[in-house]
Amino acid sequence: MVLRLVFLGPPGAGKGTIAQRLCEAHGLLQISTGDLLREEAGKGTELGDRVKAIMESGKYVEDSTVAELVENKLKELGEKGFILDGFPRTIAQAETLEGILDKLGLKLNGAFDIEASDETIVERLSGRRSCGKCGKIYHLKNIQPKEEGKCDGCGSDLVQRNDDKPEVVKTRLETYKEKTAPLVKYYKEKGLLKVVDANGEVDENMQNVEAILKGVE
Ligand code: ADP
């Protein structure tokens, strides 16, 4: 069966880390709207500068911009499975996604809600570092690279994201609760919701996810 999943869950719960590992293990394409937008933000274009300012404020980029980025990726996919990591984030985006998938003749198999307590989230975001080049995620304590400050994969410097600074994290959590939390109910009503307890160590969380995947058809 080809896996086509969406990942919900508050910032810092570990969506990106779990998505990266699951994609490696199952040969899926990870479509992270955060990564796509950061790429856009680095281009120095008018659109890029606008996206950068929104992201650094902790608010959401407008639905149409994000939907276009996702649609372009999904069109390239063919028969490959995917994890949409961080999309949809609003009800409007979820409806747009349905339209895009319908057009492509594809169906989702599950919406995974990656959950962690507020305390865990703050600890994870403050210690998160990621590769400035390939985006691989690390943590000062929990996921250390082999060589301090360098990416295991490509050797580039690890950086802290501007939006992981404490003053922005607060806004991101509020934005999530207001705009994205309603999607949990939306996918529950569609019979697609699976809740993942991601409070534990990365390996433990991966076992939880793999156990849930066995029940996905
Ligand atoms: P996290 O899930 O940890 O918040 P991401 O890298 O997924 O981190 O997202 C970072 C930022 O990118 C968000 O705070 C938001 O500004 C923007 N963003 C990502 N995905 C979306 C989306 N689907 N809709 C609107 N904005 C988005």
PDB file of C-alpha atoms and ligand atoms in Angstrom:
ATOM      1  CA  MET A   1       0.000   0.000   0.000  1.00  0.00           C
ATOM      2  CA  VAL A   2       1.273   3.488  -0.828  1.00  0.00           C
ATOM      3  CA  LEU A   3       1.321   5.675   2.285  1.00  0.00           C
ATOM      4  CA  ARG A   4      -0.098   9.172   1.948  1.00  0.00           C
ATOM      5  CA  LEU A   5      -0.146  10.905   5.305  1.00  0.00           C
ATOM      6  CA  VAL A   6      -0.578  14.333   6.814  1.00  0.00           C
ATOM      7  CA  PHE A   7       1.145  15.302  10.068  1.00  0.00           C
ATOM      8  CA  LEU A   8      -0.533  17.672  12.501  1.00  0.00           C
ATOM      9  CA  GLY A   9       0.707  18.693  15.917  1.00  0.00           C
ATOM     10  CA  PRO A  10       2.065  21.742  17.686  1.00  0.00           C
ATOM     11  CA  PRO A  11       5.460  23.240  16.815  1.00  0.00           C
ATOM     12  CA  GLY A  12       8.178  21.352  18.661  1.00  0.00           C
ATOM     13  CA  ALA A  13       6.199  18.137  19.090  1.00  0.00           C
ATOM     14  CA  GLY A  14       8.593  16.412  16.712  1.00  0.00           C
ATOM     15  CA  LYS A  15       6.660  16.272  13.424  1.00  0.00           C
ATOM     16  CA  GLY A  16       9.705  17.046  11.325  1.00  0.00           C
ATOM     17  CA  THR A  17      12.002  14.565  13.082  1.00  0.00           C
ATOM     18  CA  ILE A  18       9.467  11.741  12.897  1.00  0.00           C
ATOM     19  CA  ALA A  19       8.577  12.581   9.288  1.00  0.00           C
ATOM     20  CA  GLN A  20      12.257  12.568   8.242  1.00  0.00           C
ATOM     21  CA  ARG A  21      12.822   9.123   9.773  1.00  0.00           C
ATOM     22  CA  LEU A  22       9.587   7.603   8.534  1.00  0.00           C
ATOM     23  CA  CYS A  23      10.276   8.807   5.010  1.00  0.00           C
ATOM     24  CA  GLU A  24      13.746   7.251   5.090  1.00  0.00           C
ATOM     25  CA  ALA A  25      12.387   3.946   6.415  1.00  0.00           C
ATOM     26  CA  HIS A  26       9.475   3.683   3.974  1.00  0.00           C
ATOM     27  CA  GLY A  27      10.815   5.458   0.884  1.00  0.00           C
ATOM     28  CA  LEU A  28       8.335   8.318   1.100  1.00  0.00           C
ATOM     29  CA  LEU A  29       8.738  11.940   0.056  1.00  0.00           C
ATOM     30  CA  GLN A  30       8.661  14.410   2.949  1.00  0.00           C
ATOM     31  CA  ILE A  31       6.873  17.582   1.945  1.00  0.00           C
ATOM     32  CA  SER A  32       7.584  20.103   4.692  1.00  0.00           C
ATOM     33  CA  THR A  33       5.912  23.434   4.058  1.00  0.00           C
ATOM     34  CA  GLY A  34       8.208  24.988   6.692  1.00  0.00           C
ATOM     35  CA  ASP A  35      11.257  23.891   4.651  1.00  0.00           C
ATOM     36  CA  LEU A  36       9.689  24.989   1.354  1.00  0.00           C
ATOM     37  CA  LEU A  37       8.872  28.397   2.829  1.00  0.00           C
ATOM     38  CA  ARG A  38      12.350  28.790   4.361  1.00  0.00           C
ATOM     39  CA  GLU A  39      13.772  28.063   0.909  1.00  0.00           C
ATOM     40  CA  GLU A  40      11.488  30.727  -0.557  1.00  0.00           C
ATOM     41  CA  ALA A  41      12.446  33.145   2.249  1.00  0.00           C
ATOM     42  CA  GLY A  42      16.130  32.797   1.400  1.00  0.00           C
ATOM     43  CA  LYS A  43      15.730  33.891  -2.214  1.00  0.00           C
ATOM     44  CA  GLY A  44      15.705  37.632  -1.557  1.00  0.00           C
ATOM     45  CA  THR A  45      12.672  38.142  -3.805  1.00  0.00           C
ATOM     46  CA  GLU A  46       9.671  40.291  -2.866  1.00  0.00           C
ATOM     47  CA  LEU A  47       7.664  37.154  -2.057  1.00  0.00           C
ATOM     48  CA  GLY A  48      10.596  35.696  -0.124  1.00  0.00           C
ATOM     49  CA  ASP A  49      11.017  38.796   2.027  1.00  0.00           C
ATOM     50  CA  ARG A  50       7.310  38.833   2.847  1.00  0.00           C
ATOM     51  CA  VAL A  51       7.340  35.123   3.770  1.00  0.00           C
ATOM     52  CA  LYS A  52      10.428  35.636   5.947  1.00  0.00           C
ATOM     53  CA  ALA A  53       8.800  38.463   7.913  1.00  0.00           C
ATOM     54  CA  ILE A  54       5.625  36.423   8.543  1.00  0.00           C
ATOM     55  CA  MET A  55       7.577  33.357   9.670  1.00  0.00           C
ATOM     56  CA  GLU A  56       9.735  35.381  12.035  1.00  0.00           C
ATOM     57  CA  SER A  57       6.601  36.797  13.657  1.00  0.00           C
ATOM     58  CA  GLY A  58       5.227  33.305  14.422  1.00  0.00           C
ATOM     59  CA  LYS A  59       2.103  33.777  12.283  1.00  0.00           C
ATOM     60  CA  TYR A  60       1.014  31.729   9.269  1.00  0.00           C
ATOM     61  CA  VAL A  61       1.833  32.502   5.663  1.00  0.00           C
ATOM     62  CA  GLU A  62      -1.344  32.998   3.608  1.00  0.00           C
ATOM     63  CA  ASP A  63      -3.116  29.851   2.395  1.00  0.00           C
ATOM     64  CA  SER A  64      -2.782  30.541  -1.342  1.00  0.00           C
ATOM     65  CA  THR A  65       1.036  30.799  -1.249  1.00  0.00           C
ATOM     66  CA  VAL A  66       1.459  27.597   0.743  1.00  0.00           C
ATOM     67  CA  ALA A  67      -1.115  25.675  -1.307  1.00  0.00           C
ATOM     68  CA  GLU A  68       0.705  26.536  -4.522  1.00  0.00           C
ATOM     69  CA  LEU A  69       4.018  25.230  -3.178  1.00  0.00           C
ATOM     70  CA  VAL A  70       2.356  21.985  -2.076  1.00  0.00           C
ATOM     71  CA  GLU A  71       0.461  21.475  -5.314  1.00  0.00           C
ATOM     72  CA  ASN A  72       3.670  21.812  -7.328  1.00  0.00           C
ATOM     73  CA  LYS A  73       5.346  19.143  -5.190  1.00  0.00           C
ATOM     74  CA  LEU A  74       2.392  16.747  -5.311  1.00  0.00           C
ATOM     75  CA  LYS A  75       2.214  17.018  -9.092  1.00  0.00           C
ATOM     76  CA  GLU A  76       5.824  15.783  -9.363  1.00  0.00           C
ATOM     77  CA  LEU A  77       5.177  12.712  -7.231  1.00  0.00           C
ATOM     78  CA  GLY A  78       3.756  10.054  -9.501  1.00  0.00           C
ATOM     79  CA  GLU A  79       3.060   6.872  -7.547  1.00  0.00           C
ATOM     80  CA  LYS A  80       5.398   7.673  -4.653  1.00  0.00           C
ATOM     81  CA  GLY A  81       3.941   7.967  -1.144  1.00  0.00           C
ATOM     82  CA  PHE A  82       4.366  11.127   0.903  1.00  0.00           C
ATOM     83  CA  ILE A  83       4.126  12.780   4.288  1.00  0.00           C
ATOM     84  CA  LEU A  84       2.786  16.293   4.333  1.00  0.00           C
ATOM     85  CA  ASP A  85       4.651  17.749   7.296  1.00  0.00           C
ATOM     86  CA  GLY A  86       3.028  20.973   8.465  1.00  0.00           C
ATOM     87  CA  PHE A  87       0.295  21.146   5.832  1.00  0.00           C
ATOM     88  CA  PRO A  88      -2.627  21.601   6.078  1.00  0.00           C
ATOM     89  CA  ARG A  89      -2.564  24.032   8.980  1.00  0.00           C
ATOM     90  CA  THR A  90      -5.985  25.610   8.524  1.00  0.00           C
ATOM     91  CA  ILE A  91      -9.407  24.236   7.611  1.00  0.00           C
ATOM     92  CA  ALA A  92      -9.222  26.184   4.333  1.00  0.00           C
ATOM     93  CA  GLN A  93      -5.893  24.475   3.507  1.00  0.00           C
ATOM     94  CA  ALA A  94      -7.412  21.066   4.295  1.00  0.00           C
ATOM     95  CA  GLU A  95     -10.236  21.758   1.864  1.00  0.00           C
ATOM     96  CA  THR A  96      -7.796  22.943  -0.787  1.00  0.00           C
ATOM     97  CA  LEU A  97      -5.744  19.775  -0.260  1.00  0.00           C
ATOM     98  CA  GLU A  98      -8.801  17.614  -0.857  1.00  0.00           C
ATOM     99  CA  GLY A  99      -9.363  19.402  -4.148  1.00  0.00           C
ATOM    100  CA  ILE A 100      -5.724  18.934  -5.228  1.00  0.00           C
ATOM    101  CA  LEU A 101      -5.719  15.223  -4.318  1.00  0.00           C
ATOM    102  CA  ASP A 102      -9.069  14.657  -6.051  1.00  0.00           C
ATOM    103  CA  LYS A 103      -7.659  16.180  -9.235  1.00  0.00           C
ATOM    104  CA  LEU A 104      -4.637  13.869  -9.020  1.00  0.00           C
ATOM    105  CA  GLY A 105      -6.795  10.835  -8.158  1.00  0.00           C
ATOM    106  CA  LEU A 106      -5.060  10.328  -4.796  1.00  0.00           C
ATOM    107  CA  LYS A 107      -6.419   9.637  -1.316  1.00  0.00           C
ATOM    108  CA  LEU A 108      -4.979  10.149   2.174  1.00  0.00           C
ATOM    109  CA  ASN A 109      -4.543   7.058   4.375  1.00  0.00           C
ATOM    110  CA  GLY A 110      -4.174   8.911   7.638  1.00  0.00           C
ATOM    111  CA  ALA A 111      -3.768  12.152   9.568  1.00  0.00           C
ATOM    112  CA  PHE A 112      -1.254  11.715  12.393  1.00  0.00           C
ATOM    113  CA  ASP A 113      -1.592  14.129  15.273  1.00  0.00           C
ATOM    114  CA  ILE A 114       1.871  14.274  16.860  1.00  0.00           C
ATOM    115  CA  GLU A 115       1.275  15.364  20.448  1.00  0.00           C
ATOM    116  CA  ALA A 116       3.583  16.488  23.250  1.00  0.00           C
ATOM    117  CA  SER A 117       3.058  18.482  26.450  1.00  0.00           C
ATOM    118  CA  ASP A 118       3.727  22.234  26.576  1.00  0.00           C
ATOM    119  CA  GLU A 119       6.739  21.592  28.803  1.00  0.00           C
ATOM    120  CA  THR A 120       8.273  19.134  26.311  1.00  0.00           C
ATOM    121  CA  ILE A 121       7.600  21.525  23.438  1.00  0.00           C
ATOM    122  CA  VAL A 122       9.416  24.450  25.017  1.00  0.00           C
ATOM    123  CA  GLU A 123      12.413  22.254  25.882  1.00  0.00           C
ATOM    124  CA  ARG A 124      12.577  20.849  22.340  1.00  0.00           C
ATOM    125  CA  LEU A 125      12.270  24.174  20.572  1.00  0.00           C
ATOM    126  CA  SER A 126      14.855  25.932  22.699  1.00  0.00           C
ATOM    127  CA  GLY A 127      17.409  23.141  22.094  1.00  0.00           C
ATOM    128  CA  ARG A 128      16.604  22.542  18.424  1.00  0.00           C
ATOM    129  CA  ARG A 129      19.338  23.131  15.870  1.00  0.00           C
ATOM    130  CA  SER A 130      19.121  22.290  12.204  1.00  0.00           C
ATOM    131  CA  CYS A 131      21.447  22.068   9.264  1.00  0.00           C
ATOM    132  CA  GLY A 132      21.545  25.381   7.436  1.00  0.00           C
ATOM    133  CA  LYS A 133      21.961  23.520   4.157  1.00  0.00           C
ATOM    134  CA  CYS A 134      19.953  20.254   4.135  1.00  0.00           C
ATOM    135  CA  GLY A 135      17.525  20.971   6.990  1.00  0.00           C
ATOM    136  CA  LYS A 136      18.300  17.828   9.035  1.00  0.00           C
ATOM    137  CA  ILE A 137      17.104  18.320  12.613  1.00  0.00           C
ATOM    138  CA  TYR A 138      19.234  17.995  15.781  1.00  0.00           C
ATOM    139  CA  HIS A 139      18.871  18.890  19.455  1.00  0.00           C
ATOM    140  CA  LEU A 140      21.559  20.150  21.842  1.00  0.00           C
ATOM    141  CA  LYS A 141      20.802  17.329  24.307  1.00  0.00           C
ATOM    142  CA  ASN A 142      18.497  14.757  22.681  1.00  0.00           C
ATOM    143  CA  ILE A 143      19.832  14.381  19.134  1.00  0.00           C
ATOM    144  CA  GLN A 144      23.494  15.324  19.051  1.00  0.00           C
ATOM    145  CA  PRO A 145      25.517  15.313  15.842  1.00  0.00           C
ATOM    146  CA  LYS A 146      28.723  13.248  15.710  1.00  0.00           C
ATOM    147  CA  GLU A 147      30.806  16.428  15.528  1.00  0.00           C
ATOM    148  CA  GLU A 148      29.582  19.397  17.564  1.00  0.00           C
ATOM    149  CA  GLY A 149      27.840  22.060  15.498  1.00  0.00           C
ATOM    150  CA  LYS A 150      28.151  20.139  12.192  1.00  0.00           C
ATOM    151  CA  CYS A 151      25.584  18.154  10.196  1.00  0.00           C
ATOM    152  CA  ASP A 152      26.246  14.373  10.088  1.00  0.00           C
ATOM    153  CA  GLY A 153      24.881  14.224   6.560  1.00  0.00           C
ATOM    154  CA  CYS A 154      26.529  17.117   4.724  1.00  0.00           C
ATOM    155  CA  GLY A 155      29.010  18.640   7.219  1.00  0.00           C
ATOM    156  CA  SER A 156      27.450  22.120   7.090  1.00  0.00           C
ATOM    157  CA  ASP A 157      27.042  24.332  10.166  1.00  0.00           C
ATOM    158  CA  LEU A 158      24.053  23.789  12.434  1.00  0.00           C
ATOM    159  CA  VAL A 159      21.956  26.891  13.142  1.00  0.00           C
ATOM    160  CA  GLN A 160      19.114  27.956  15.404  1.00  0.00           C
ATOM    161  CA  ARG A 161      16.002  29.053  13.559  1.00  0.00           C
ATOM    162  CA  ASN A 162      14.970  32.662  14.197  1.00  0.00           C
ATOM    163  CA  ASP A 163      11.450  31.511  15.037  1.00  0.00           C
ATOM    164  CA  ASP A 164      12.747  29.167  17.774  1.00  0.00           C
ATOM    165  CA  LYS A 165      13.626  32.173  19.941  1.00  0.00           C
ATOM    166  CA  PRO A 166      11.387  32.222  23.073  1.00  0.00           C
ATOM    167  CA  GLU A 167       9.463  35.397  22.196  1.00  0.00           C
ATOM    168  CA  VAL A 168       8.341  33.928  18.835  1.00  0.00           C
ATOM    169  CA  VAL A 169       7.612  30.443  20.220  1.00  0.00           C
ATOM    170  CA  LYS A 170       4.783  31.873  22.325  1.00  0.00           C
ATOM    171  CA  THR A 171       3.048  33.335  19.253  1.00  0.00           C
ATOM    172  CA  ARG A 172       3.576  30.104  17.302  1.00  0.00           C
ATOM    173  CA  LEU A 173       1.855  28.071  20.005  1.00  0.00           C
ATOM    174  CA  GLU A 174      -1.059  30.519  20.102  1.00  0.00           C
ATOM    175  CA  THR A 175      -1.378  30.488  16.311  1.00  0.00           C
ATOM    176  CA  TYR A 176      -1.398  26.677  16.381  1.00  0.00           C
ATOM    177  CA  LYS A 177      -4.148  26.509  18.991  1.00  0.00           C
ATOM    178  CA  GLU A 178      -6.308  29.003  17.155  1.00  0.00           C
ATOM    179  CA  LYS A 179      -5.857  27.899  13.530  1.00  0.00           C
ATOM    180  CA  THR A 180      -4.613  24.304  13.434  1.00  0.00           C
ATOM    181  CA  ALA A 181      -6.060  22.545  16.498  1.00  0.00           C
ATOM    182  CA  PRO A 182      -9.540  22.527  14.823  1.00  0.00           C
ATOM    183  CA  LEU A 183      -8.100  20.212  12.159  1.00  0.00           C
ATOM    184  CA  VAL A 184      -7.920  17.407  14.733  1.00  0.00           C
ATOM    185  CA  LYS A 185     -11.724  17.302  14.814  1.00  0.00           C
ATOM    186  CA  TYR A 186     -11.899  17.724  11.025  1.00  0.00           C
ATOM    187  CA  TYR A 187      -9.809  14.594  10.396  1.00  0.00           C
ATOM    188  CA  LYS A 188     -11.458  12.677  13.223  1.00  0.00           C
ATOM    189  CA  GLU A 189     -14.813  13.139  11.512  1.00  0.00           C
ATOM    190  CA  LYS A 190     -13.283  11.786   8.304  1.00  0.00           C
ATOM    191  CA  GLY A 191     -12.094   8.681  10.177  1.00  0.00           C
ATOM    192  CA  LEU A 192      -8.443   9.466   9.379  1.00  0.00           C
ATOM    193  CA  LEU A 193      -7.133  10.667  12.741  1.00  0.00           C
ATOM    194  CA  LYS A 194      -4.407   8.775  14.638  1.00  0.00           C
ATOM    195  CA  VAL A 195      -3.000  10.349  17.790  1.00  0.00           C
ATOM    196  CA  VAL A 196       0.710   9.759  18.418  1.00  0.00           C
ATOM    197  CA  ASP A 197       2.139  10.230  21.919  1.00  0.00           C
ATOM    198  CA  ALA A 198       5.462  11.928  21.151  1.00  0.00           C
ATOM    199  CA  ASN A 199       6.533  12.831  24.686  1.00  0.00           C
ATOM    200  CA  GLY A 200       9.213  10.148  24.818  1.00  0.00           C
ATOM    201  CA  GLU A 201      12.667   9.655  23.334  1.00  0.00           C
ATOM    202  CA  VAL A 202      12.850   9.707  19.528  1.00  0.00           C
ATOM    203  CA  ASP A 203      13.182   5.887  19.235  1.00  0.00           C
ATOM    204  CA  GLU A 204      10.218   5.353  21.505  1.00  0.00           C
ATOM    205  CA  ASN A 205       8.107   7.783  19.481  1.00  0.00           C
ATOM    206  CA  MET A 206       9.105   6.005  16.281  1.00  0.00           C
ATOM    207  CA  GLN A 207       7.902   2.707  17.760  1.00  0.00           C
ATOM    208  CA  ASN A 208       4.550   4.327  18.577  1.00  0.00           C
ATOM    209  CA  VAL A 209       4.246   5.562  15.007  1.00  0.00           C
ATOM    210  CA  GLU A 210       5.225   2.227  13.458  1.00  0.00           C
ATOM    211  CA  ALA A 211       2.666   0.443  15.662  1.00  0.00           C
ATOM    212  CA  ILE A 212      -0.062   2.802  14.460  1.00  0.00           C
ATOM    213  CA  LEU A 213       1.067   2.385  10.843  1.00  0.00           C
ATOM    214  CA  LYS A 214       0.415  -1.357  11.034  1.00  0.00           C
ATOM    215  CA  GLY A 215      -3.291  -0.530  11.454  1.00  0.00           C
ATOM    216  CA  VAL A 216      -3.404   1.920   8.530  1.00  0.00           C
ATOM    217  CA  GLU A 217      -5.017   0.576   5.373  1.00  0.00           C
TER     218      GLU A 217
HETATM  219  P1  ADP B   1       6.859  24.192  13.252  1.00  0.00           P
HETATM  220  O1  ADP B   1       5.916  23.099  12.865  1.00  0.00           O
HETATM  221  O2  ADP B   1       7.883  23.727  14.235  1.00  0.00           O
HETATM  222  O3  ADP B   1       6.161  25.470  13.629  1.00  0.00           O
HETATM  223  P2  ADP B   1       7.611  24.658  10.487  1.00  0.00           P
HETATM  224  O4  ADP B   1       8.993  24.654   9.977  1.00  0.00           O
HETATM  225  O5  ADP B   1       6.685  23.592  10.028  1.00  0.00           O
HETATM  226  O6  ADP B   1       7.774  24.627  12.063  1.00  0.00           O
HETATM  227  O7  ADP B   1       6.917  26.056  10.182  1.00  0.00           O
HETATM  228  C1  ADP B   1       7.539  27.280  10.434  1.00  0.00           C
HETATM  229  C2  ADP B   1       6.678  28.455  10.001  1.00  0.00           C
HETATM  230  O8  ADP B   1       6.415  28.366   8.585  1.00  0.00           O
HETATM  231  C3  ADP B   1       5.298  28.570  10.638  1.00  0.00           C
HETATM  232  O9  ADP B   1       5.330  29.196  11.898  1.00  0.00           O
HETATM  233  C4  ADP B   1       4.568  29.402   9.572  1.00  0.00           C
HETATM  234  O10 ADP B   1       4.905  30.765   9.640  1.00  0.00           O
HETATM  235  C5  ADP B   1       5.120  28.854   8.275  1.00  0.00           C
HETATM  236  N1  ADP B   1       4.286  27.732   7.751  1.00  0.00           N
HETATM  237  C6  ADP B   1       4.667  26.424   7.629  1.00  0.00           C
HETATM  238  N2  ADP B   1       3.674  25.679   7.116  1.00  0.00           N
HETATM  239  C7  ADP B   1       2.630  26.536   6.913  1.00  0.00           C
HETATM  240  C8  ADP B   1       1.306  26.370   6.422  1.00  0.00           C
HETATM  241  N3  ADP B   1       0.827  25.165   6.040  1.00  0.00           N
HETATM  242  N4  ADP B   1       0.503  27.469   6.347  1.00  0.00           N
HETATM  243  C9  ADP B   1       0.952  28.682   6.723  1.00  0.00           C
HETATM  244  N5  ADP B   1       2.176  28.897   7.203  1.00  0.00           N
HETATM  245  C10 ADP B   1       3.026  27.842   7.302  1.00  0.00           C
END
